Tab-separated table of C-alpha atoms in Angstrom:
chain	number	residue	atom	x	y	z
A	276	MET	CA	15.023	150.820	14.936
A	277	THR	CA	14.364	147.245	15.823
A	278	ILE	CA	16.376	144.320	14.305
A	279	ALA	CA	13.493	143.257	12.144
A	280	ALA	CA	13.400	146.829	10.811
A	281	ASP	CA	17.141	146.783	10.036
A	282	LEU	CA	16.718	143.488	8.280
A	283	ALA	CA	13.803	144.755	6.280
A	284	GLN	CA	15.795	147.924	5.128
A	285	PHE	CA	18.470	145.577	3.928
A	286	ALA	CA	16.014	143.325	2.067
A	287	TYR	CA	14.105	146.146	0.504
A	288	HIS	CA	17.178	147.767	-0.989
A	289	LEU	CA	18.472	144.681	-2.629
A	290	ASP	CA	18.651	144.831	-6.482
A	291	ALA	CA	19.457	141.758	-8.476
A	292	GLU	CA	21.484	143.552	-10.993
A	293	HIS	CA	23.827	144.864	-8.379
A	294	LEU	CA	24.374	141.666	-6.376
A	295	PRO	CA	27.899	140.479	-6.430
A	296	ALA	CA	28.866	137.929	-9.067
A	297	LYS	CA	29.743	135.300	-6.418
A	298	THR	CA	26.476	135.813	-4.702
A	299	ARG	CA	24.515	135.405	-7.992
A	300	GLU	CA	26.551	132.271	-8.768
A	301	THR	CA	25.731	130.751	-5.333
A	302	ILE	CA	22.063	131.445	-5.827
A	303	HIS	CA	22.055	129.793	-9.299
A	304	LEU	CA	23.930	126.701	-7.971
A	305	LEU	CA	21.635	126.405	-4.970
A	306	MET	CA	18.520	126.540	-7.255
A	307	LEU	CA	20.076	123.705	-9.295
A	308	ASP	CA	21.003	121.648	-6.182
A	309	VAL	CA	17.619	121.956	-4.715
A	310	ALA	CA	15.823	121.034	-7.982
A	311	GLY	CA	18.005	117.889	-8.479
A	312	LEU	CA	17.281	116.773	-4.878
A	313	CYS	CA	13.546	117.247	-5.511
A	314	VAL	CA	13.795	114.949	-8.531
A	315	ALA	CA	15.874	112.477	-6.605
A	316	ALA	CA	13.378	112.167	-3.735
A	317	ARG	CA	10.163	112.340	-5.880
A	318	ASP	CA	9.209	108.751	-5.570
A	319	HIS	CA	10.195	108.226	-1.983
A	320	ASP	CA	7.444	107.425	0.509
A	321	TYR	CA	7.697	110.537	2.594
A	322	VAL	CA	7.478	112.756	-0.565
A	323	LYS	CA	4.483	110.768	-1.779
A	324	ALA	CA	2.844	111.219	1.596
A	325	ALA	CA	3.559	114.971	1.418
A	326	GLY	CA	2.003	114.974	-2.185
A	327	ALA	CA	-1.027	113.176	-0.978
A	328	SER	CA	-1.715	116.014	1.457
A	329	ILE	CA	-1.984	118.551	-1.309
A	330	ALA	CA	-5.373	120.222	-1.240
A	331	SER	CA	-5.100	123.017	-3.861
A	332	ASP	CA	-4.807	123.775	-7.521
A	333	GLY	CA	-2.778	126.602	-8.779
A	334	LYS	CA	0.111	127.792	-10.849
A	335	ALA	CA	3.161	126.458	-8.825
A	336	THR	CA	5.283	123.382	-9.649
A	337	ALA	CA	5.998	120.514	-7.283
A	338	ILE	CA	9.165	119.450	-8.931
A	339	GLY	CA	8.776	115.996	-10.418
A	340	HIS	CA	4.993	115.618	-9.835
A	341	LYS	CA	2.045	115.899	-12.173
A	342	GLY	CA	-0.059	119.073	-12.156
A	343	ALA	CA	0.195	122.611	-10.765
A	344	PHE	CA	-0.722	123.631	-7.190
A	345	GLY	CA	-1.101	126.477	-4.747
A	346	PRO	CA	1.985	128.068	-3.468
A	347	TYR	CA	1.650	126.625	0.040
A	348	ASP	CA	1.256	123.069	-1.171
A	349	ALA	CA	4.088	123.231	-3.700
A	350	ALA	CA	6.441	124.745	-1.270
A	351	LEU	CA	5.743	121.926	1.306
A	352	VAL	CA	6.472	119.193	-1.166
A	353	ASN	CA	9.440	120.859	-2.765
A	354	GLY	CA	11.081	121.794	0.712
A	355	THR	CA	10.249	118.360	2.053
A	356	ALA	CA	11.830	116.641	-0.955
A	357	ALA	CA	14.855	118.985	-1.000
A	358	HIS	CA	15.733	118.452	2.545
A	359	GLY	CA	14.477	114.837	3.020
A	360	GLU	CA	17.819	112.911	2.314
A	361	ASP	CA	19.917	115.416	4.146
A	362	TYR	CA	21.862	115.909	0.981
A	363	ASP	CA	21.058	119.672	0.708
A	364	ASP	CA	23.266	122.665	1.403
A	365	THR	CA	24.470	123.675	4.876
A	366	PHE	CA	26.001	126.619	6.368
A	367	GLU	CA	29.134	126.335	8.588
A	368	GLY	CA	28.697	128.163	11.819
A	369	GLY	CA	24.927	127.493	12.025
A	370	PRO	CA	24.422	124.823	10.825
A	371	VAL	CA	21.326	125.496	8.908
A	372	HIS	CA	19.944	124.279	5.509
A	373	ALA	CA	19.003	127.666	3.952
A	374	GLY	CA	18.545	126.638	0.267
A	375	ALA	CA	15.976	123.900	1.015
A	376	VAL	CA	13.764	126.484	2.717
A	377	ILE	CA	14.330	129.677	0.699
A	378	VAL	CA	14.534	128.460	-2.819
A	379	PRO	CA	11.200	126.463	-2.679
A	380	ALA	CA	9.325	129.378	-0.991
A	381	VAL	CA	10.586	132.027	-3.438
A	382	LEU	CA	10.217	129.851	-6.680
A	383	VAL	CA	6.549	128.970	-5.972
A	384	VAL	CA	5.558	132.431	-5.211
A	385	ALA	CA	7.290	133.647	-8.386
A	386	GLU	CA	5.286	131.054	-10.408
A	387	HIS	CA	2.057	132.051	-8.499
A	388	ARG	CA	2.484	135.786	-9.190
A	389	ALA	CA	4.140	135.419	-12.721
A	390	LEU	CA	7.341	137.239	-11.546
A	391	MET	CA	10.704	137.356	-13.223
A	392	GLY	CA	14.136	135.916	-12.428
A	393	GLY	CA	15.322	139.193	-10.976
A	394	ASP	CA	12.576	139.035	-8.379
A	395	VAL	CA	13.654	135.551	-7.555
A	396	GLN	CA	17.406	136.510	-7.241
A	397	LYS	CA	16.785	139.440	-4.819
A	398	GLY	CA	14.302	137.367	-2.719
A	399	VAL	CA	16.638	134.272	-2.488
A	400	ALA	CA	19.620	136.620	-1.591
A	401	ALA	CA	17.567	138.159	1.172
A	402	GLY	CA	16.392	134.935	2.649
A	403	LEU	CA	19.592	133.089	2.411
A	404	GLU	CA	21.637	135.912	3.946
A	405	LEU	CA	19.210	136.474	6.863
A	406	MET	CA	18.864	132.768	7.666
A	407	CYS	CA	22.651	132.134	7.733
A	408	ARG	CA	23.316	135.258	9.746
A	409	MET	CA	20.453	134.527	12.225
A	410	SER	CA	22.079	131.096	12.962
A	411	LEU	CA	25.130	132.931	14.407
A	412	VAL	CA	23.355	134.942	16.969
A	413	THR	CA	23.097	132.157	19.632
A	414	PRO	CA	25.530	129.268	18.552
A	415	GLU	CA	24.401	125.780	19.582
A	416	ALA	CA	21.635	127.190	21.898
A	417	ILE	CA	18.704	126.319	19.611
A	418	HIS	CA	19.828	122.681	19.326
A	419	LYS	CA	20.485	122.687	23.089
A	420	ALA	CA	16.734	123.743	23.566
A	421	CYS	CA	15.789	120.652	21.476
A	422	PHE	CA	14.708	122.586	18.398
A	423	HIS	CA	15.893	122.313	14.725
A	424	PRO	CA	17.641	125.498	13.636
A	425	THR	CA	16.588	125.156	9.954
A	426	ALA	CA	12.803	124.759	11.084
A	427	LEU	CA	12.871	127.778	13.398
A	428	LEU	CA	15.056	130.184	11.518
A	429	GLY	CA	13.594	129.227	8.137
A	430	ALA	CA	10.117	130.719	8.810
A	431	PRO	CA	11.230	134.373	9.449
A	432	ALA	CA	13.938	134.007	6.765
A	433	ALA	CA	11.476	132.724	4.182
A	434	ALA	CA	9.014	135.534	5.146
A	435	ALA	CA	11.690	138.082	4.427
A	436	ALA	CA	12.591	136.263	1.150
A	437	VAL	CA	9.019	136.140	-0.121
A	438	ALA	CA	8.216	139.709	1.008
A	439	THR	CA	11.327	140.923	-0.871
A	440	THR	CA	10.364	138.816	-3.933
A	441	LEU	CA	6.990	140.670	-3.906
A	442	SER	CA	8.658	144.088	-3.556
A	443	LEU	CA	6.857	144.892	-0.391
A	444	SER	CA	7.669	148.045	1.611
A	445	PRO	CA	10.236	147.891	4.469
A	446	GLU	CA	7.445	148.171	6.989
A	447	LYS	CA	5.663	145.228	5.610
A	448	ILE	CA	8.831	143.114	5.171
A	449	ALA	CA	9.364	143.879	8.997
A	450	HIS	CA	5.880	142.752	9.874
A	451	ALA	CA	6.334	139.565	7.727
A	452	ILE	CA	9.309	138.683	9.819
A	453	GLY	CA	7.401	139.448	12.992
A	454	ILE	CA	4.518	137.390	12.020
A	455	ALA	CA	6.694	134.341	11.032
A	456	GLY	CA	8.059	134.217	14.681
A	457	SER	CA	4.801	132.684	15.745
A	458	PRO	CA	4.368	129.661	13.310
A	459	ALA	CA	8.110	128.975	13.538
A	460	SER	CA	8.554	125.546	15.137
A	461	GLY	CA	10.344	122.202	14.781
A	462	ILE	CA	11.633	119.824	17.497
A	463	ILE	CA	14.362	117.267	17.063
A	464	GLU	CA	12.719	114.219	18.703
A	465	TYR	CA	13.036	112.469	15.331
A	466	LEU	CA	16.451	111.417	16.652
A	467	ALA	CA	14.837	108.968	18.925
A	468	ASP	CA	13.513	106.710	16.192
A	469	GLY	CA	14.376	108.026	12.759
A	470	SER	CA	10.811	109.218	12.020
A	471	TRP	CA	10.177	111.727	9.229
A	472	THR	CA	9.454	114.987	10.936
A	473	LYS	CA	12.880	116.590	10.234
A	474	ARG	CA	12.199	115.963	6.502
A	475	LEU	CA	9.108	118.156	6.851
A	476	HIS	CA	10.721	121.114	8.440
A	477	ALA	CA	12.176	122.824	5.437
A	478	GLY	CA	8.922	122.579	3.591
A	479	SER	CA	6.829	123.616	6.621
A	480	SER	CA	9.139	126.666	7.199
A	481	ALA	CA	8.919	127.709	3.568
A	482	GLN	CA	5.086	127.382	3.835
A	483	SER	CA	5.045	129.442	6.989
A	484	GLY	CA	7.178	132.202	5.449
A	485	ILE	CA	4.865	132.481	2.450
A	486	ARG	CA	1.893	132.717	4.707
A	487	ALA	CA	3.569	135.431	6.813
A	488	ALA	CA	4.595	137.494	3.673
A	489	LEU	CA	1.169	137.271	2.220
A	490	LEU	CA	-0.542	138.245	5.512
A	491	ALA	CA	1.834	141.268	5.858
A	492	GLU	CA	1.077	142.253	2.268
A	493	ALA	CA	-2.596	142.318	3.113
A	494	GLY	CA	-2.008	144.519	6.183
A	495	PHE	CA	-1.584	141.970	8.978
A	496	THR	CA	0.879	143.095	11.553
A	497	GLY	CA	3.580	141.211	13.590
A	498	PRO	CA	5.719	142.377	16.512
A	499	LYS	CA	8.789	144.302	15.213
A	500	THR	CA	10.759	143.221	18.324
A	501	VAL	CA	10.099	139.512	17.271
A	502	LEU	CA	13.867	138.754	17.549
A	503	GLU	CA	15.175	140.778	20.483
A	504	GLY	CA	12.059	141.211	22.553
A	505	SER	CA	11.638	140.045	26.160
A	506	HIS	CA	9.104	137.538	24.862
A	507	GLY	CA	10.839	137.163	21.410
A	508	PHE	CA	12.344	134.645	19.252
A	509	TYR	CA	15.673	134.002	20.738
A	510	LYS	CA	14.406	134.247	24.356
A	511	ALA	CA	11.839	131.468	23.476
A	512	PHE	CA	13.987	129.168	21.354
A	513	ALA	CA	17.572	129.704	22.652
A	514	PRO	CA	17.204	130.481	26.293
A	515	SER	CA	20.621	129.149	27.372
A	516	LYS	CA	22.638	131.960	25.576
A	517	THR	CA	22.574	135.692	25.576
A	518	PRO	CA	21.908	136.749	21.898
A	519	ASN	CA	24.698	138.520	20.065
A	520	SER	CA	23.217	140.487	17.215
A	521	SER	CA	26.631	141.518	15.841
A	522	PRO	CA	27.052	138.704	13.352
A	523	LEU	CA	23.408	139.354	12.170
A	524	LEU	CA	23.893	143.057	11.543
A	525	GLU	CA	27.649	143.812	10.957
A	526	GLY	CA	28.392	144.287	7.349
A	527	LEU	CA	24.931	143.391	6.207
A	528	GLY	CA	24.522	144.547	2.625
A	529	LYS	CA	28.248	144.973	2.148
A	530	ARG	CA	29.382	141.360	2.731
A	531	PHE	CA	27.319	138.364	1.732
A	532	VAL	CA	28.015	135.290	4.051
A	533	LEU	CA	25.681	133.295	1.766
A	534	GLU	CA	28.596	132.962	-0.585
A	535	THR	CA	30.228	130.474	1.933
A	536	ILE	CA	27.163	128.070	1.942
A	537	ALA	CA	28.485	124.477	1.599
A	538	PHE	CA	27.260	121.902	-0.811
A	539	LYS	CA	27.270	118.451	0.683
A	540	PRO	CA	29.225	115.654	-0.975
A	541	TYR	CA	27.353	112.938	1.067
A	542	ALA	CA	23.687	112.258	1.681
A	543	CYS	CA	23.689	112.509	5.475
A	544	GLY	CA	24.124	114.749	8.485
A	545	THR	CA	26.350	117.714	8.007
A	546	MET	CA	28.908	117.095	10.899
A	547	THR	CA	29.433	113.493	9.770
A	548	GLN	CA	30.757	114.514	6.515
A	549	PRO	CA	34.481	115.218	7.400
A	550	PHE	CA	34.506	111.890	9.352
A	551	ILE	CA	33.357	109.967	6.254
A	552	ASP	CA	36.369	111.508	4.378
A	553	CYS	CA	38.589	110.262	7.130
A	554	ALA	CA	37.080	106.815	6.862
A	555	ILE	CA	37.460	106.681	3.061
A	556	GLU	CA	41.159	107.723	3.448
A	557	LEU	CA	41.601	104.872	5.944
A	558	ARG	CA	40.047	102.354	3.414
A	559	ARG	CA	42.567	103.708	0.669
A	560	MET	CA	45.435	102.602	2.928
A	561	GLY	CA	44.477	98.993	2.290
A	562	ILE	CA	43.075	98.344	5.864
A	563	LYS	CA	40.306	95.791	6.073
A	564	ALA	CA	37.447	96.036	8.395
A	565	ASP	CA	38.393	92.834	10.121
A	566	ASP	CA	41.845	94.323	10.788
A	567	ILE	CA	40.279	97.082	12.987
A	568	ALA	CA	40.022	96.764	16.795
A	569	SER	CA	38.640	100.116	17.507
A	570	MET	CA	38.019	103.674	16.111
A	571	VAL	CA	38.014	106.581	18.353
A	572	CYS	CA	37.031	110.084	17.040
A	573	ASN	CA	37.739	113.491	18.530
A	574	VAL	CA	34.439	115.424	18.413
A	575	GLY	CA	32.970	118.787	19.289
A	576	GLU	CA	30.708	118.698	22.255
A	577	GLY	CA	27.829	120.336	20.522
A	578	THR	CA	27.436	117.433	18.108
A	579	VAL	CA	27.395	114.632	20.679
A	580	HIS	CA	23.610	114.680	21.559
A	581	ARG	CA	22.490	114.478	18.005
A	582	LEU	CA	25.166	112.330	16.160
A	583	TRP	CA	26.844	110.170	18.931
A	584	GLU	CA	24.323	109.462	21.821
A	585	PRO	CA	22.819	107.315	22.861
A	586	LEU	CA	25.924	105.303	21.547
A	587	ALA	CA	24.115	102.035	21.495
A	588	LEU	CA	21.436	103.429	19.221
A	589	LYS	CA	23.951	105.072	16.950
A	590	HIS	CA	25.791	101.689	16.610
A	591	ALA	CA	22.647	100.050	15.394
A	592	PRO	CA	20.294	102.703	13.767
A	593	PRO	CA	16.786	101.413	13.598
A	594	ASN	CA	16.261	102.531	9.928
A	595	GLY	CA	17.899	104.234	7.096
A	596	TYR	CA	17.026	107.768	8.047
A	597	ALA	CA	18.380	107.368	11.577
A	598	GLY	CA	21.549	106.109	9.953
A	599	LYS	CA	21.994	109.451	8.435
A	600	PHE	CA	22.498	111.008	12.044
A	601	SER	CA	24.695	108.331	13.327
A	602	SER	CA	28.306	109.174	13.041
A	603	PRO	CA	29.403	105.530	13.836
A	604	TYR	CA	27.233	104.153	10.977
A	605	CYS	CA	28.292	106.928	8.433
A	606	ILE	CA	31.953	106.202	9.248
A	607	ALA	CA	31.294	102.415	8.743
A	608	ALA	CA	29.454	103.066	5.505
A	609	GLY	CA	32.362	105.371	4.232
A	610	PHE	CA	34.920	102.699	5.143
A	611	ILE	CA	33.317	99.710	3.747
A	612	ASP	CA	31.431	101.214	0.677
A	613	GLY	CA	33.822	104.067	-0.085
A	614	LYS	CA	30.791	106.506	-0.249
A	615	ALA	CA	27.759	107.723	1.539
A	616	GLY	CA	24.997	108.219	-1.075
A	617	PHE	CA	21.364	107.221	-1.250
A	618	GLU	CA	22.060	103.528	-1.380
A	619	GLN	CA	24.045	103.555	1.894
A	620	PHE	CA	20.826	104.601	3.799
A	621	THR	CA	18.332	102.168	2.635
A	622	GLU	CA	16.425	100.000	5.089
A	623	GLU	CA	18.299	96.889	3.948
A	624	ARG	CA	21.800	98.403	3.889
A	625	VAL	CA	21.537	99.876	7.385
A	626	HIS	CA	20.921	96.438	8.801
A	627	ASP	CA	23.969	94.940	7.009
A	628	LYS	CA	25.856	92.835	9.495
A	629	ASP	CA	29.264	93.987	8.397
A	630	LEU	CA	28.376	97.566	8.560
A	631	ARG	CA	26.935	97.146	12.061
A	632	ALA	CA	29.931	95.155	13.244
A	633	LEU	CA	32.320	97.993	12.179
A	634	ALA	CA	29.910	100.782	13.480
A	635	ALA	CA	30.026	99.061	16.975
A	636	LYS	CA	33.820	99.560	17.115
A	637	VAL	CA	33.484	103.407	16.738
A	638	SER	CA	33.434	105.694	19.797
A	639	TYR	CA	34.356	109.211	20.633
A	640	VAL	CA	36.006	111.532	22.982
A	641	ILE	CA	35.034	115.241	23.333
A	642	ASP	CA	37.820	117.572	22.184
A	643	PRO	CA	37.582	120.913	24.154
A	644	ASN	CA	39.557	122.634	21.438
A	645	ASP	CA	37.196	121.495	18.596
A	646	GLU	CA	36.114	124.410	16.565
A	647	TYR	CA	32.388	123.378	16.194
A	648	PRO	CA	30.191	125.143	15.176
A	649	ARG	CA	32.504	127.654	13.450
A	650	ASN	CA	34.277	124.807	11.468
A	651	PHE	CA	33.358	121.181	10.910
A	652	THR	CA	36.387	118.917	11.333
A	653	GLY	CA	36.944	115.163	11.206
A	654	HIS	CA	39.280	112.837	13.094
A	655	ILE	CA	39.613	108.942	13.369
A	656	ARG	CA	42.164	107.130	15.452
A	657	ALA	CA	42.119	103.466	14.264
A	658	THR	CA	43.896	100.879	16.399
A	659	LEU	CA	44.308	97.632	14.474
A	660	LYS	CA	44.324	94.150	15.971
A	661	ASP	CA	48.131	93.896	15.567
A	662	GLY	CA	48.614	96.996	17.887
A	663	SER	CA	49.446	99.441	15.201
A	664	VAL	CA	47.604	102.750	14.932
A	665	ARG	CA	46.485	104.747	11.911
A	666	GLU	CA	45.212	108.278	12.406
A	667	VAL	CA	43.494	110.674	9.923
A	668	ARG	CA	42.346	114.258	10.339
A	669	LYS	CA	40.376	116.428	8.161
A	670	PRO	CA	40.622	120.257	9.002
A	671	HIS	CA	37.333	121.194	7.494
A	672	MET	CA	34.353	119.884	5.487
A	673	ARG	CA	34.788	119.108	1.881
A	674	GLY	CA	32.259	121.215	0.034
A	675	GLY	CA	32.445	124.081	2.458
A	676	ALA	CA	34.120	127.506	2.495
A	677	HIS	CA	37.693	125.906	2.848
A	678	GLU	CA	37.230	123.390	0.099
A	679	PRO	CA	34.194	124.211	-2.061
A	680	LEU	CA	32.822	121.981	-4.690
A	681	THR	CA	33.382	123.237	-8.151
A	682	ARG	CA	30.620	124.360	-10.400
A	683	GLY	CA	31.189	121.079	-12.457
A	684	GLU	CA	30.861	119.136	-9.289
A	685	VAL	CA	27.661	120.716	-8.303
A	686	LEU	CA	26.290	120.175	-11.840
A	687	ALA	CA	27.314	116.515	-11.729
A	688	LYS	CA	25.560	116.167	-8.519
A	689	PHE	CA	22.484	117.571	-9.937
A	690	ARG	CA	22.494	115.254	-12.933
A	691	ASP	CA	23.275	112.217	-10.649
A	692	ASN	CA	20.261	113.190	-8.575
A	693	ALA	CA	18.082	113.554	-11.533
A	694	ARG	CA	19.195	110.238	-12.881
A	695	PHE	CA	18.564	108.550	-9.457
A	696	GLY	CA	15.035	110.013	-9.752
A	697	GLY	CA	14.450	108.306	-12.986
A	698	TRP	CA	15.147	111.182	-15.425
A	699	SER	CA	17.073	111.154	-18.627
A	700	ARG	CA	20.081	113.383	-19.210
A	701	GLU	CA	17.931	115.347	-21.705
A	702	ARG	CA	15.154	115.912	-19.085
A	703	ALA	CA	17.674	117.013	-16.496
A	704	ASP	CA	19.312	119.452	-18.951
A	705	GLU	CA	15.867	120.908	-19.816
A	706	LEU	CA	15.328	121.715	-16.094
A	707	ALA	CA	18.806	123.009	-15.767
A	708	GLY	CA	18.157	125.333	-18.687
A	709	ALA	CA	14.926	126.662	-17.060
A	710	ILE	CA	16.934	127.417	-13.850
A	711	ALA	CA	19.703	129.101	-15.861
A	712	THR	CA	16.929	131.394	-17.441
A	713	ILE	CA	15.795	132.414	-14.008
A	714	ALA	CA	19.354	133.018	-12.936
A	715	LYS	CA	19.680	135.472	-15.822
A	716	GLY	CA	16.689	137.299	-14.926
A	717	GLY	CA	14.315	135.746	-17.375
A	718	PRO	CA	10.882	134.294	-16.971
A	719	VAL	CA	10.000	131.798	-14.088
A	720	ASP	CA	8.767	128.791	-15.846
A	721	LEU	CA	9.344	125.389	-14.242
A	722	GLY	CA	6.607	123.548	-16.076
A	723	CYS	CA	9.208	121.388	-17.552
A	724	ALA	CA	9.841	119.985	-14.029
A	725	GLY	CA	6.314	118.316	-13.909
A	726	VAL	CA	5.516	114.935	-15.346
A	727	ALA	CA	3.160	113.762	-17.982
A	728	ALA	CA	-0.182	112.066	-17.420
A	729	SER	CA	1.526	108.650	-17.571
A	730	GLY	CA	3.557	109.567	-14.527
A	731	GLN	CA	6.761	109.591	-16.559
A	732	PRO	CA	8.850	112.646	-16.881
A	733	GLN	CA	8.027	114.646	-20.047
A	734	GLY	CA	10.713	113.739	-22.514
A	735	GLY	CA	11.193	110.196	-21.178
A	736	ALA	CA	12.870	108.513	-18.236
A	737	ALA	CA	16.117	106.773	-17.788
A	738	PRO	CA	15.872	103.410	-16.043
A	739	ASP	CA	19.363	103.522	-14.701
A	740	ARG	CA	19.661	104.747	-11.205
A	741	ARG	CA	23.206	105.707	-10.125
A	742	ASP	CA	24.241	105.958	-6.570
A	743	ALA	CA	25.023	109.411	-5.345
A	744	GLY	CA	27.250	110.701	-2.590
A	745	ASN	CA	30.658	109.927	-4.001
A	746	ALA	CA	34.132	110.122	-2.618
A	747	PRO	CA	36.418	112.836	-4.022
A	748	GLY	CA	36.833	112.618	-7.785
A	749	GLU	CA	34.112	110.032	-8.368
A	750	HIS	CA	31.500	112.240	-10.111
A	751	THR	CA	30.657	111.252	-13.559
A	752	PRO	CA	33.030	113.114	-16.191
A	753	ALA	CA	30.120	113.285	-18.623
A	754	ALA	CA	28.327	115.711	-16.201
A	755	GLU	CA	31.107	118.254	-16.351
């Protein structure tokens, strides 16, 4: 059998009622996290632009937007909104943002076909598991080839997810994966100027996965050797490394790696997160920015070309989005503001002279013993102007497998994000209730996530917009 055929067999035999409790809980929290992020970003320019591209009517919800749409358009808007602030889930070892691709793809198809929560659960489980495992086959090589792993791996994973949701045969699931290998794409040139294409990647991959699954359902075929073939996926997109399929196949169906998906505490690039925690710890020592002569960070070599170089550009990111992928800027924001939420990445804030002055003091050295990409660590060695040194290390990412966010913290993040998007507590709780119904196997009805004709959320909007992306212990108690 081919690898796609093996993956299809796994997906076909999934049963929502027999998924492990931890797997079901992770799926529930991911749906909640994705929905909150869609609400938070609904009024942002890039989401409005994605919404303006809609060309269909249908039954699917674009969360936070008026009307109902075809599944392709709704998936594009929801995936783009969920991933757009880089506050979505991540997977240590990839890294990939699986939830922002898989959840939108499955939910809109479930609405489109009037499916039930059990169909959603098994589909999301299949897509998340395959996307996370696929990211382990050629560590770092996809990024090295200048592609975005979430964009590339998201398409075949979403295809498998949707095909599983639709209860297609193993043969058709394999064909869906094979078809999705062709539309899979997404380059990382956005790093040059902070343009918006990365934001699009989760939505476009969800869209491609839906198309591939529906084509397979109708009898269209794709190469079953799409992954391991001599002209296949990894050969094309990760040529610098020989694929190792063991992490993809070993224990498949017996051990769910999706249970280790990380929920981000900060609204920026994955590998910046533990460095922000280091900066916040330095801040709590009572050190002032003016006291600092330099900050030097030990980093993994695989992170340098995205988050550290060119260093002059990372010291002075041209816009807020570029700031999310600048470790020096994120460290400066964490130190000066004590957080790294939406408000730290506005166009105005990223040009703040004090933030830029501190970011310019941050540099790096490559640590050959760094565990990236298996583990995301942080380190800052701060030399003060009086010659003294303060050093902080974080052995892992907060929110990840070693220090996961609690259910209460994820719920607090959801409510903070909904509030940032202009929704009342009552409105957010209504959406949370609809997601809980899906997680229990009930009807898929996200109509409550739309807006009334006035453009305001049904049930009213809260004018207060909290910042998000808090340091440890700073989520609102009321959201617990």
